[in-house]
PDB file of C-alpha atoms in Angstrom:
ATOM      1  CA  ALA A   3      94.848 116.624 104.569  1.00  0.00           C
ATOM      2  CA  GLN A   4      93.779 113.581 102.666  1.00  0.00           C
ATOM      3  CA  SER A   5      94.599 110.123 104.005  1.00  0.00           C
ATOM      4  CA  VAL A   6      93.951 106.491 103.216  1.00  0.00           C
ATOM      5  CA  THR A   7      93.518 103.575 105.590  1.00  0.00           C
ATOM      6  CA  GLN A   8      93.908  99.979 104.532  1.00  0.00           C
ATOM      7  CA  PRO A   9      93.050  98.131 107.726  1.00  0.00           C
ATOM      8  CA  ASP A  10      94.262  94.718 106.634  1.00  0.00           C
ATOM      9  CA  ILE A  11      98.023  94.251 106.376  1.00  0.00           C
ATOM     10  CA  HIS A  12      97.691  90.676 105.099  1.00  0.00           C
ATOM     11  CA  ILE A  13      94.797  88.793 103.545  1.00  0.00           C
ATOM     12  CA  THR A  14      94.929  85.053 102.825  1.00  0.00           C
ATOM     13  CA  VAL A  15      92.455  83.414 100.468  1.00  0.00           C
ATOM     14  CA  SER A  16      92.221  80.109  98.664  1.00  0.00           C
ATOM     15  CA  GLU A  17      92.442  80.035  94.902  1.00  0.00           C
ATOM     16  CA  GLY A  18      88.951  80.342  93.450  1.00  0.00           C
ATOM     17  CA  ALA A  19      87.549  82.102  96.498  1.00  0.00           C
ATOM     18  CA  SER A  20      86.154  85.610  96.415  1.00  0.00           C
ATOM     19  CA  LEU A  21      88.173  88.584  97.598  1.00  0.00           C
ATOM     20  CA  GLU A  22      87.442  91.935  99.176  1.00  0.00           C
ATOM     21  CA  LEU A  23      90.175  94.386 100.162  1.00  0.00           C
ATOM     22  CA  ARG A  24      89.116  97.292 102.327  1.00  0.00           C
ATOM     23  CA  CYS A  25      89.997 100.939 101.838  1.00  0.00           C
ATOM     24  CA  ASN A  26      88.775 103.972 103.761  1.00  0.00           C
ATOM     25  CA  TYR A  27      89.726 107.502 102.864  1.00  0.00           C
ATOM     26  CA  SER A  28      89.583 110.877 104.480  1.00  0.00           C
ATOM     27  CA  TYR A  29      89.051 113.828 102.190  1.00  0.00           C
ATOM     28  CA  GLY A  30      86.755 116.819 102.379  1.00  0.00           C
ATOM     29  CA  ALA A  31      85.669 117.101  98.764  1.00  0.00           C
ATOM     30  CA  THR A  32      84.987 114.633  95.978  1.00  0.00           C
ATOM     31  CA  PRO A  33      88.004 112.380  95.787  1.00  0.00           C
ATOM     32  CA  TYR A  34      89.731 110.676  92.948  1.00  0.00           C
ATOM     33  CA  LEU A  35      90.193 107.072  94.074  1.00  0.00           C
ATOM     34  CA  PHE A  36      92.547 104.441  92.756  1.00  0.00           C
ATOM     35  CA  TRP A  37      93.641 100.879  93.300  1.00  0.00           C
ATOM     36  CA  TYR A  38      97.129  99.813  92.270  1.00  0.00           C
ATOM     37  CA  VAL A  39      98.799  96.407  92.341  1.00  0.00           C
ATOM     38  CA  GLN A  40     102.499  95.780  92.885  1.00  0.00           C
ATOM     39  CA  SER A  41     104.071  92.415  92.208  1.00  0.00           C
ATOM     40  CA  PRO A  42     107.428  91.597  93.811  1.00  0.00           C
ATOM     41  CA  GLY A  43     110.204  93.670  92.272  1.00  0.00           C
ATOM     42  CA  GLN A  44     107.779  95.589  90.089  1.00  0.00           C
ATOM     43  CA  GLY A  45     106.392  99.075  89.932  1.00  0.00           C
ATOM     44  CA  LEU A  46     102.740  99.895  90.504  1.00  0.00           C
ATOM     45  CA  GLN A  47     100.110  98.998  87.933  1.00  0.00           C
ATOM     46  CA  LEU A  48      96.754 100.764  87.926  1.00  0.00           C
ATOM     47  CA  LEU A  49      93.833  98.350  88.385  1.00  0.00           C
ATOM     48  CA  LEU A  50      90.987 100.865  88.309  1.00  0.00           C
ATOM     49  CA  LYS A  51      90.018 104.419  89.166  1.00  0.00           C
ATOM     50  CA  TYR A  52      86.956 106.387  90.198  1.00  0.00           C
ATOM     51  CA  PHE A  53      86.400 110.036  89.418  1.00  0.00           C
ATOM     52  CA  SER A  54      82.628 110.421  89.179  1.00  0.00           C
ATOM     53  CA  GLY A  55      79.504 108.743  87.856  1.00  0.00           C
ATOM     54  CA  ASP A  56      78.701 105.091  88.406  1.00  0.00           C
ATOM     55  CA  THR A  57      79.930 104.116  91.843  1.00  0.00           C
ATOM     56  CA  LEU A  58      80.753 100.566  90.743  1.00  0.00           C
ATOM     57  CA  VAL A  59      83.955 100.662  88.745  1.00  0.00           C
ATOM     58  CA  GLN A  60      85.277  97.847  86.599  1.00  0.00           C
ATOM     59  CA  GLY A  61      89.010  97.403  86.228  1.00  0.00           C
ATOM     60  CA  ILE A  62      91.546  95.111  84.649  1.00  0.00           C
ATOM     61  CA  LYS A  63      92.167  91.484  85.573  1.00  0.00           C
ATOM     62  CA  GLY A  64      88.555  90.987  86.671  1.00  0.00           C
ATOM     63  CA  PHE A  65      88.689  93.452  89.578  1.00  0.00           C
ATOM     64  CA  GLU A  66      85.969  95.897  90.542  1.00  0.00           C
ATOM     65  CA  ALA A  67      85.551  98.473  93.283  1.00  0.00           C
ATOM     66  CA  GLU A  68      82.582 100.273  94.764  1.00  0.00           C
ATOM     67  CA  PHE A  69      82.658 103.879  95.959  1.00  0.00           C
ATOM     68  CA  LYS A  70      80.466 104.453  99.007  1.00  0.00           C
ATOM     69  CA  ARG A  71      80.473 108.101  99.981  1.00  0.00           C
ATOM     70  CA  SER A  72      78.465 107.541 103.156  1.00  0.00           C
ATOM     71  CA  GLN A  73      81.100 105.121 104.414  1.00  0.00           C
ATOM     72  CA  SER A  74      84.128 106.903 102.887  1.00  0.00           C
ATOM     73  CA  SER A  75      85.099 103.557 101.424  1.00  0.00           C
ATOM     74  CA  PHE A  76      86.384 102.221  98.134  1.00  0.00           C
ATOM     75  CA  ASN A  77      86.692  98.461  98.571  1.00  0.00           C
ATOM     76  CA  LEU A  78      88.246  96.264  95.915  1.00  0.00           C
ATOM     77  CA  ARG A  79      86.593  92.981  94.980  1.00  0.00           C
ATOM     78  CA  LYS A  80      87.159  89.984  92.763  1.00  0.00           C
ATOM     79  CA  PRO A  81      84.739  87.052  92.518  1.00  0.00           C
ATOM     80  CA  SER A  82      87.342  84.339  91.987  1.00  0.00           C
ATOM     81  CA  VAL A  83      91.001  84.758  92.870  1.00  0.00           C
ATOM     82  CA  HIS A  84      93.799  83.237  90.796  1.00  0.00           C
ATOM     83  CA  TRP A  85      97.239  82.317  92.170  1.00  0.00           C
ATOM     84  CA  SER A  86      98.748  85.041  89.990  1.00  0.00           C
ATOM     85  CA  ASP A  87      96.781  87.667  91.949  1.00  0.00           C
ATOM     86  CA  ALA A  88      99.171  87.267  94.887  1.00  0.00           C
ATOM     87  CA  ALA A  89     100.727  90.723  95.245  1.00  0.00           C
ATOM     88  CA  GLU A  90     100.617  93.955  97.231  1.00  0.00           C
ATOM     89  CA  TYR A  91      97.544  96.124  96.701  1.00  0.00           C
ATOM     90  CA  PHE A  92      97.494  99.856  97.312  1.00  0.00           C
ATOM     91  CA  CYS A  93      94.529 102.155  97.563  1.00  0.00           C
ATOM     92  CA  ALA A  94      95.163 105.835  96.821  1.00  0.00           C
ATOM     93  CA  VAL A  95      93.215 109.085  96.957  1.00  0.00           C
ATOM     94  CA  GLY A  96      93.917 112.093  94.778  1.00  0.00           C
ATOM     95  CA  GLU A  97      92.688 115.635  94.917  1.00  0.00           C
ATOM     96  CA  GLU A  98      89.928 116.695  92.540  1.00  0.00           C
ATOM     97  CA  GLY A  99      91.136 119.389  90.197  1.00  0.00           C
ATOM     98  CA  GLY A 100      94.647 119.260  91.501  1.00  0.00           C
ATOM     99  CA  SER A 101      97.824 118.281  89.748  1.00  0.00           C
ATOM    100  CA  TYR A 102      97.150 114.748  90.887  1.00  0.00           C
ATOM    101  CA  ILE A 103      99.431 113.837  93.739  1.00  0.00           C
ATOM    102  CA  PRO A 104      97.980 110.635  95.151  1.00  0.00           C
ATOM    103  CA  THR A 105      98.187 109.723  98.784  1.00  0.00           C
ATOM    104  CA  PHE A 106      98.675 106.001  99.225  1.00  0.00           C
ATOM    105  CA  GLY A 107      97.622 103.617 101.934  1.00  0.00           C
ATOM    106  CA  ARG A 108     100.212 101.308 103.429  1.00  0.00           C
ATOM    107  CA  GLY A 109      99.031  98.411 101.309  1.00  0.00           C
ATOM    108  CA  THR A 110      97.476  94.979 101.779  1.00  0.00           C
ATOM    109  CA  SER A 111      99.486  91.886 100.982  1.00  0.00           C
ATOM    110  CA  LEU A 112      97.380  89.207  99.297  1.00  0.00           C
ATOM    111  CA  ILE A 113      98.427  85.604  99.802  1.00  0.00           C
ATOM    112  CA  VAL A 114      96.731  82.968  97.665  1.00  0.00           C
ATOM    113  CA  HIS A 115      96.701  79.337  98.783  1.00  0.00           C
ATOM    114  CA  PRO A 116      96.309  76.586  96.166  1.00  0.00           C
TER     115      PRO A 116
ATOM    116  CA  ASP B   2     105.730 102.164  73.204  1.00  0.00           C
ATOM    117  CA  ALA B   3     108.160 102.092  76.105  1.00  0.00           C
ATOM    118  CA  GLY B   4     106.696 102.789  79.477  1.00  0.00           C
ATOM    119  CA  VAL B   5     108.437 104.591  82.286  1.00  0.00           C
ATOM    120  CA  THR B   6     112.032 103.445  82.619  1.00  0.00           C
ATOM    121  CA  GLN B   7     114.391 103.892  85.555  1.00  0.00           C
ATOM    122  CA  SER B   8     118.076 103.332  86.122  1.00  0.00           C
ATOM    123  CA  PRO B   9     119.868 101.782  87.801  1.00  0.00           C
ATOM    124  CA  THR B  10     117.802  98.848  89.032  1.00  0.00           C
ATOM    125  CA  HIS B  11     119.733  98.440  92.238  1.00  0.00           C
ATOM    126  CA  LEU B  12     122.268 100.589  94.034  1.00  0.00           C
ATOM    127  CA  ILE B  13     124.311 100.201  97.193  1.00  0.00           C
ATOM    128  CA  LYS B  14     125.824 103.246  98.896  1.00  0.00           C
ATOM    129  CA  THR B  15     127.317 104.055 102.268  1.00  0.00           C
ATOM    130  CA  ARG B  16     126.187 106.680 104.727  1.00  0.00           C
ATOM    131  CA  GLY B  17     127.178 110.213 103.790  1.00  0.00           C
ATOM    132  CA  GLN B  18     127.495 109.496 100.087  1.00  0.00           C
ATOM    133  CA  GLN B  19     125.456 111.071  97.337  1.00  0.00           C
ATOM    134  CA  VAL B  20     123.309 109.245  94.779  1.00  0.00           C
ATOM    135  CA  THR B  21     121.624 110.099  91.482  1.00  0.00           C
ATOM    136  CA  LEU B  22     118.691 108.135  90.122  1.00  0.00           C
ATOM    137  CA  ARG B  23     117.344 108.526  86.609  1.00  0.00           C
ATOM    138  CA  CYS B  24     113.928 108.302  85.008  1.00  0.00           C
ATOM    139  CA  SER B  25     112.587 108.485  81.465  1.00  0.00           C
ATOM    140  CA  PRO B  26     108.847 109.153  81.263  1.00  0.00           C
ATOM    141  CA  LYS B  27     106.370 107.364  79.087  1.00  0.00           C
ATOM    142  CA  SER B  28     106.247 108.754  75.562  1.00  0.00           C
ATOM    143  CA  GLY B  29     104.083 111.857  75.377  1.00  0.00           C
ATOM    144  CA  HIS B  30     104.220 112.606  79.098  1.00  0.00           C
ATOM    145  CA  ASP B  31     105.733 115.864  80.300  1.00  0.00           C
ATOM    146  CA  THR B  32     105.200 115.516  84.054  1.00  0.00           C
ATOM    147  CA  VAL B  33     107.429 113.375  86.250  1.00  0.00           C
ATOM    148  CA  SER B  34     106.896 112.554  89.909  1.00  0.00           C
ATOM    149  CA  TRP B  35     109.182 110.781  92.347  1.00  0.00           C
ATOM    150  CA  TYR B  36     108.121 108.602  95.268  1.00  0.00           C
ATOM    151  CA  GLN B  37     109.930 106.847  98.080  1.00  0.00           C
ATOM    152  CA  GLN B  38     108.585 103.465  99.136  1.00  0.00           C
ATOM    153  CA  ALA B  39     110.041 102.132 102.360  1.00  0.00           C
ATOM    154  CA  LEU B  40     109.756  98.432 103.104  1.00  0.00           C
ATOM    155  CA  GLY B  41     106.212  97.524 104.065  1.00  0.00           C
ATOM    156  CA  GLN B  42     104.836 100.978 103.306  1.00  0.00           C
ATOM    157  CA  GLY B  43     102.999 102.701 100.511  1.00  0.00           C
ATOM    158  CA  PRO B  44     104.792 105.144  98.234  1.00  0.00           C
ATOM    159  CA  GLN B  45     105.336 108.645  99.613  1.00  0.00           C
ATOM    160  CA  PHE B  46     105.449 111.633  97.300  1.00  0.00           C
ATOM    161  CA  ILE B  47     108.808 113.404  97.094  1.00  0.00           C
ATOM    162  CA  PHE B  48     108.271 115.976  94.337  1.00  0.00           C
ATOM    163  CA  GLN B  49     106.888 116.570  90.885  1.00  0.00           C
ATOM    164  CA  TYR B  50     108.516 118.227  87.887  1.00  0.00           C
ATOM    165  CA  TYR B  51     106.778 119.950  85.002  1.00  0.00           C
ATOM    166  CA  GLU B  52     108.389 122.109  82.337  1.00  0.00           C
ATOM    167  CA  GLU B  53     111.753 121.676  84.059  1.00  0.00           C
ATOM    168  CA  GLU B  54     110.465 123.241  87.278  1.00  0.00           C
ATOM    169  CA  GLU B  55     109.624 121.662  90.602  1.00  0.00           C
ATOM    170  CA  ARG B  56     105.857 122.072  90.746  1.00  0.00           C
ATOM    171  CA  GLN B  57     105.017 120.418  94.053  1.00  0.00           C
ATOM    172  CA  ARG B  58     106.996 118.948  96.897  1.00  0.00           C
ATOM    173  CA  GLY B  59     106.180 116.512  99.632  1.00  0.00           C
ATOM    174  CA  ASN B  60     107.508 116.436 103.157  1.00  0.00           C
ATOM    175  CA  PHE B  61     111.121 115.592 102.359  1.00  0.00           C
ATOM    176  CA  PRO B  62     114.273 117.457 103.420  1.00  0.00           C
ATOM    177  CA  ASP B  63     116.400 119.549 101.095  1.00  0.00           C
ATOM    178  CA  ARG B  64     118.849 116.657 100.810  1.00  0.00           C
ATOM    179  CA  PHE B  65     116.407 115.419  98.189  1.00  0.00           C
ATOM    180  CA  SER B  66     116.635 117.423  94.995  1.00  0.00           C
ATOM    181  CA  GLY B  67     115.772 116.874  91.401  1.00  0.00           C
ATOM    182  CA  HIS B  68     116.019 118.035  87.875  1.00  0.00           C
ATOM    183  CA  GLN B  69     114.020 117.710  84.694  1.00  0.00           C
ATOM    184  CA  PHE B  70     115.637 117.961  81.288  1.00  0.00           C
ATOM    185  CA  PRO B  71     114.176 119.407  78.073  1.00  0.00           C
ATOM    186  CA  ASN B  72     113.366 115.877  76.864  1.00  0.00           C
ATOM    187  CA  TYR B  73     111.270 115.446  80.060  1.00  0.00           C
ATOM    188  CA  SER B  74     113.587 112.880  81.614  1.00  0.00           C
ATOM    189  CA  SER B  75     114.386 113.468  85.245  1.00  0.00           C
ATOM    190  CA  GLU B  76     116.951 112.860  87.951  1.00  0.00           C
ATOM    191  CA  LEU B  77     116.548 112.461  91.682  1.00  0.00           C
ATOM    192  CA  ASN B  78     119.565 113.382  93.784  1.00  0.00           C
ATOM    193  CA  VAL B  79     119.984 112.526  97.427  1.00  0.00           C
ATOM    194  CA  ASN B  80     122.891 113.996  99.387  1.00  0.00           C
ATOM    195  CA  ALA B  81     124.392 112.934 102.704  1.00  0.00           C
ATOM    196  CA  LEU B  82     122.694 109.560 102.620  1.00  0.00           C
ATOM    197  CA  LEU B  83     121.238 108.154 105.816  1.00  0.00           C
ATOM    198  CA  LEU B  84     120.426 104.551 106.641  1.00  0.00           C
ATOM    199  CA  GLY B  85     116.761 105.557 106.573  1.00  0.00           C
ATOM    200  CA  ASP B  86     117.024 106.522 102.919  1.00  0.00           C
ATOM    201  CA  SER B  87     117.118 102.831 102.030  1.00  0.00           C
ATOM    202  CA  ALA B  88     113.981 102.283  99.971  1.00  0.00           C
ATOM    203  CA  LEU B  89     112.508 101.639  96.561  1.00  0.00           C
ATOM    204  CA  TYR B  90     112.415 104.897  94.611  1.00  0.00           C
ATOM    205  CA  LEU B  91     109.631 105.065  92.078  1.00  0.00           C
ATOM    206  CA  CYS B  92     109.266 107.436  89.198  1.00  0.00           C
ATOM    207  CA  ALA B  93     105.893 108.112  87.617  1.00  0.00           C
ATOM    208  CA  SER B  94     104.768 110.093  84.608  1.00  0.00           C
ATOM    209  CA  GLY B  95     101.301 110.991  83.459  1.00  0.00           C
ATOM    210  CA  SER B  96      98.451 113.356  83.204  1.00  0.00           C
ATOM    211  CA  ASP B  97      96.301 115.071  85.781  1.00  0.00           C
ATOM    212  CA  ASN B  98      94.219 111.985  86.465  1.00  0.00           C
ATOM    213  CA  GLU B  99      96.494 109.025  85.954  1.00  0.00           C
ATOM    214  CA  GLN B 100     100.104 108.191  86.604  1.00  0.00           C
ATOM    215  CA  PHE B 101     102.189 105.392  85.142  1.00  0.00           C
ATOM    216  CA  PHE B 102     104.920 103.993  87.352  1.00  0.00           C
ATOM    217  CA  GLY B 103     108.330 102.680  86.511  1.00  0.00           C
ATOM    218  CA  PRO B 104     109.805  99.527  88.085  1.00  0.00           C
ATOM    219  CA  GLY B 105     111.808 101.531  90.597  1.00  0.00           C
ATOM    220  CA  THR B 106     115.381 101.735  91.823  1.00  0.00           C
ATOM    221  CA  ARG B 107     116.209  99.795  94.970  1.00  0.00           C
ATOM    222  CA  LEU B 108     118.622 101.886  97.054  1.00  0.00           C
ATOM    223  CA  THR B 109     120.430 100.282  99.960  1.00  0.00           C
ATOM    224  CA  VAL B 110     122.425 102.491 102.312  1.00  0.00           C
ATOM    225  CA  LEU B 111     124.993 100.707 104.492  1.00  0.00           C
TER     226      LEU B 111
END
C-alpha cells in the first residue's frame, strides 16, 4: 500500500528566508505526487504535481518541488517565504493509472516569523 | 466558474444522531470524492462516486454512506454518530489526475 511521510510536524522560518518541506513516499511503481496547501478554515489548494518527465516541478505561488526516485522523496521548496505562506502543507501520492485516490501525509505546519 | 461547494459550513450533533453533508462539484466534473480530516491529520479517503455509483471505498465503516445525483452533486450520510466522527469533511471533484477540494464542513459531535 502506498504511504506518505512528512517528518516535520512544524517548521518555523523567518520572512524572506528559504524553505524546504520534506516528503517521503512509499509506492512500488511510478507515483503521482502532489503538494497541497491548506489555510485555516479552507479546503486544500493544489500547489504542484508530478507525473513524469522533468523531475523539478514548478508550481503556483513561487513553489517548486524535486522528485528524487533514488530517495523516494518529493521535497517542496521556496527561495523566499512570505508571511502569507503560513499554512498547513500536505504531500500526497496517487496511483499511476488508477482512478486517482491520493494518500496524504499528516501535514507540516509552516509558521512564518516577521 | 464556481468551484466545489459544500454545505453546511459547520454542524453540531450529539452522539447517536445522523447527519447529511452536501457537495456540488466543480462545473464539468462528474466524479466526487469524500474525505475525513481529523484535527492535526491529513485527509483520509472515505469513498468516491462516479455515474451515481460508489466506485471506490476507503477503510470506513458502513455507518458512512453516500449518494450521487444525476446532476453529479453528492451527499455524505453518517449514522449513529460517535465522538470520533468529529472532523472536517472535505469533498473533492476532478479528473483522473487532479482533484479540486471544497472548503469543507466542520462536524462537531458532542
